[in-house]
Amino acid sequence: MNSKPLIILFLLATVIFGSGCKNDDNGALDCDNEVVISGFQYSNAESTFFEINNISVNGDILTAEISSSGCSGDSWNLCLIDSGAVMESFPPQRRIRFVLRNDEGCLAYLQKAFTYDISSLQTEGNVVILQVEDYSESVEYSY
């Protein structure tokens, strides 16, 4: 019996459904402040409306400050998803996006900061440019 198809299927399932994120019963992502590298999730994950106020990088830590409606923001889950592709340019570039899970039903408009270890986004060299969906500026990550 040839086990290659089973190994390939297992690896494909790991790439699509793994990478530190979990889906709950409603299909919403739960990322636990980990970077998710998945072309599928990058293209398909659904988000609650939010605005990106600021993004900064200090060492390997990316901080994203966002605003959205809610009661306290304590239950918000903001996922950082990378497309998995590295654009061949100098310096290299990666596409990332944020996906917010916000089940709070209050009308207040709140701001909250989230931090991520982005060392998994390093490429060859010592700089990568992060192109963030729905953010007007690119973000330089030097390492």
Coordinates of C-alpha atoms in Angstrom, one line a residue:
M1 CA 0.0 0.0 0.0
N2 CA 1.4 3.4 -1.0
S3 CA 1.2 5.9 2.0
K4 CA 2.2 9.0 0.0
P5 CA -1.4 10.2 -0.6
L6 CA -2.1 9.8 3.1
I7 CA 1.0 11.8 4.1
I8 CA 0.2 14.5 1.6
L9 CA -3.4 14.7 2.8
F10 CA -2.3 15.0 6.4
L11 CA 0.2 17.7 5.6
L12 CA -2.4 19.7 3.6
A13 CA -4.9 19.4 6.5
T14 CA -2.2 20.6 9.0
V15 CA -1.5 23.6 6.8
I16 CA -5.1 24.6 6.3
F17 CA -6.4 23.9 9.8
G18 CA -3.3 24.2 12.0
S19 CA -1.0 27.2 12.5
G20 CA -2.2 28.1 16.0
C21 CA -5.8 29.0 15.2
K22 CA -8.9 27.1 16.1
N23 CA -12.4 27.3 14.7
D24 CA -15.3 27.3 17.2
D25 CA -18.7 25.8 16.5
N26 CA -19.7 29.0 14.5
G27 CA -16.6 28.8 12.3
A28 CA -15.0 31.9 14.0
L29 CA -11.2 31.9 14.5
D30 CA -9.7 31.8 18.0
C31 CA -6.0 32.7 17.6
D32 CA -4.8 33.3 21.1
N33 CA -2.6 36.2 19.9
E34 CA -0.5 33.9 17.7
V35 CA 0.3 34.6 14.1
V36 CA -1.6 32.4 11.7
I37 CA 0.1 31.7 8.4
S38 CA -2.6 30.4 6.0
G39 CA -3.6 31.4 2.5
F40 CA -7.0 29.8 3.1
Q41 CA -7.7 31.8 6.3
Y42 CA -6.2 35.0 4.8
S43 CA -8.7 34.8 2.0
N44 CA -11.8 33.4 3.8
A45 CA -11.8 34.4 7.5
E46 CA -14.8 36.6 8.4
S47 CA -14.4 39.6 10.6
T48 CA -16.5 41.9 12.7
F49 CA -16.1 45.6 11.7
F50 CA -13.2 47.4 13.3
E51 CA -10.7 50.2 12.5
I52 CA -6.9 50.0 12.7
N53 CA -5.7 53.1 14.5
N54 CA -2.0 52.3 14.6
I55 CA 0.5 49.6 14.0
S56 CA 4.0 49.6 15.4
V57 CA 6.9 47.1 15.6
N58 CA 9.5 46.9 18.4
G59 CA 11.9 44.1 18.0
D60 CA 9.9 40.9 17.2
I61 CA 6.7 42.4 18.7
L62 CA 4.0 43.9 16.6
T63 CA 1.4 46.1 18.4
A64 CA -1.9 46.8 16.7
E65 CA -4.3 49.4 18.2
I66 CA -7.9 49.0 17.0
S67 CA -11.3 50.5 17.6
S68 CA -14.7 48.8 17.5
S69 CA -18.0 48.8 19.2
G70 CA -18.4 46.9 22.4
C71 CA -19.0 46.8 26.1
S72 CA -15.4 46.5 27.4
G73 CA -13.4 44.8 24.7
D74 CA -12.4 42.1 27.2
S75 CA -13.8 39.3 25.0
W76 CA -12.4 40.6 21.7
N77 CA -10.2 38.1 19.8
L78 CA -8.0 39.7 17.1
C79 CA -6.3 37.3 14.8
L80 CA -3.2 38.3 12.7
I81 CA -3.2 36.2 9.5
D82 CA -0.4 36.1 7.0
S83 CA -1.2 35.0 3.4
G84 CA 1.7 32.6 3.4
A85 CA 3.3 34.1 0.3
V86 CA 6.5 36.1 0.2
M87 CA 6.6 38.7 -2.6
E88 CA 9.9 38.7 -4.3
S89 CA 11.0 42.3 -4.0
F90 CA 13.8 44.1 -2.2
P91 CA 13.2 44.0 0.6
P92 CA 10.7 41.1 0.5
Q93 CA 7.1 41.8 1.4
R94 CA 4.3 39.8 3.1
R95 CA 0.6 40.4 3.1
I96 CA -1.2 40.3 6.5
R97 CA -4.6 41.1 7.7
F98 CA -6.4 41.2 11.0
V99 CA -9.7 39.5 11.8
L100 CA -11.7 40.5 14.8
R101 CA -14.1 38.3 16.7
N102 CA -16.4 40.6 18.7
D103 CA -19.6 39.3 20.2
E104 CA -20.2 42.3 22.5
G105 CA -23.5 44.0 21.8
C106 CA -23.0 47.4 23.4
L107 CA -22.9 50.7 21.5
A108 CA -19.8 52.2 23.1
Y109 CA -16.8 52.7 20.7
L110 CA -13.7 51.4 22.3
Q111 CA -10.0 51.2 21.6
K112 CA -7.7 48.3 22.5
A113 CA -4.1 47.2 21.8
F114 CA -3.1 43.6 20.8
T115 CA 0.5 42.3 20.6
Y116 CA 2.0 39.5 18.5
D117 CA 5.4 37.8 18.3
I118 CA 6.0 38.1 14.5
S119 CA 9.3 36.3 14.4
S120 CA 7.6 33.6 12.3
L121 CA 7.3 36.2 9.5
Q122 CA 11.0 36.6 9.0
T123 CA 12.4 35.9 5.5
E124 CA 15.9 35.8 4.1
G125 CA 17.8 38.9 4.9
N126 CA 17.1 41.2 7.8
V127 CA 14.0 43.2 6.7
V128 CA 10.5 42.4 5.5
I129 CA 7.8 44.9 4.6
L130 CA 4.3 44.0 5.9
Q131 CA 1.5 45.1 3.7
V132 CA -1.5 45.3 6.0
E133 CA -5.0 45.0 4.6
D134 CA -7.1 48.1 5.3
Y135 CA -4.2 50.1 6.7
S136 CA -2.7 52.9 4.6
E137 CA 0.9 52.5 5.5
S138 CA 3.3 49.6 5.0
V139 CA 5.1 48.4 8.1
E140 CA 8.8 47.6 8.2
Y141 CA 9.9 44.7 10.3
S142 CA 13.7 44.6 10.8
Y143 CA 15.4 41.7 12.6

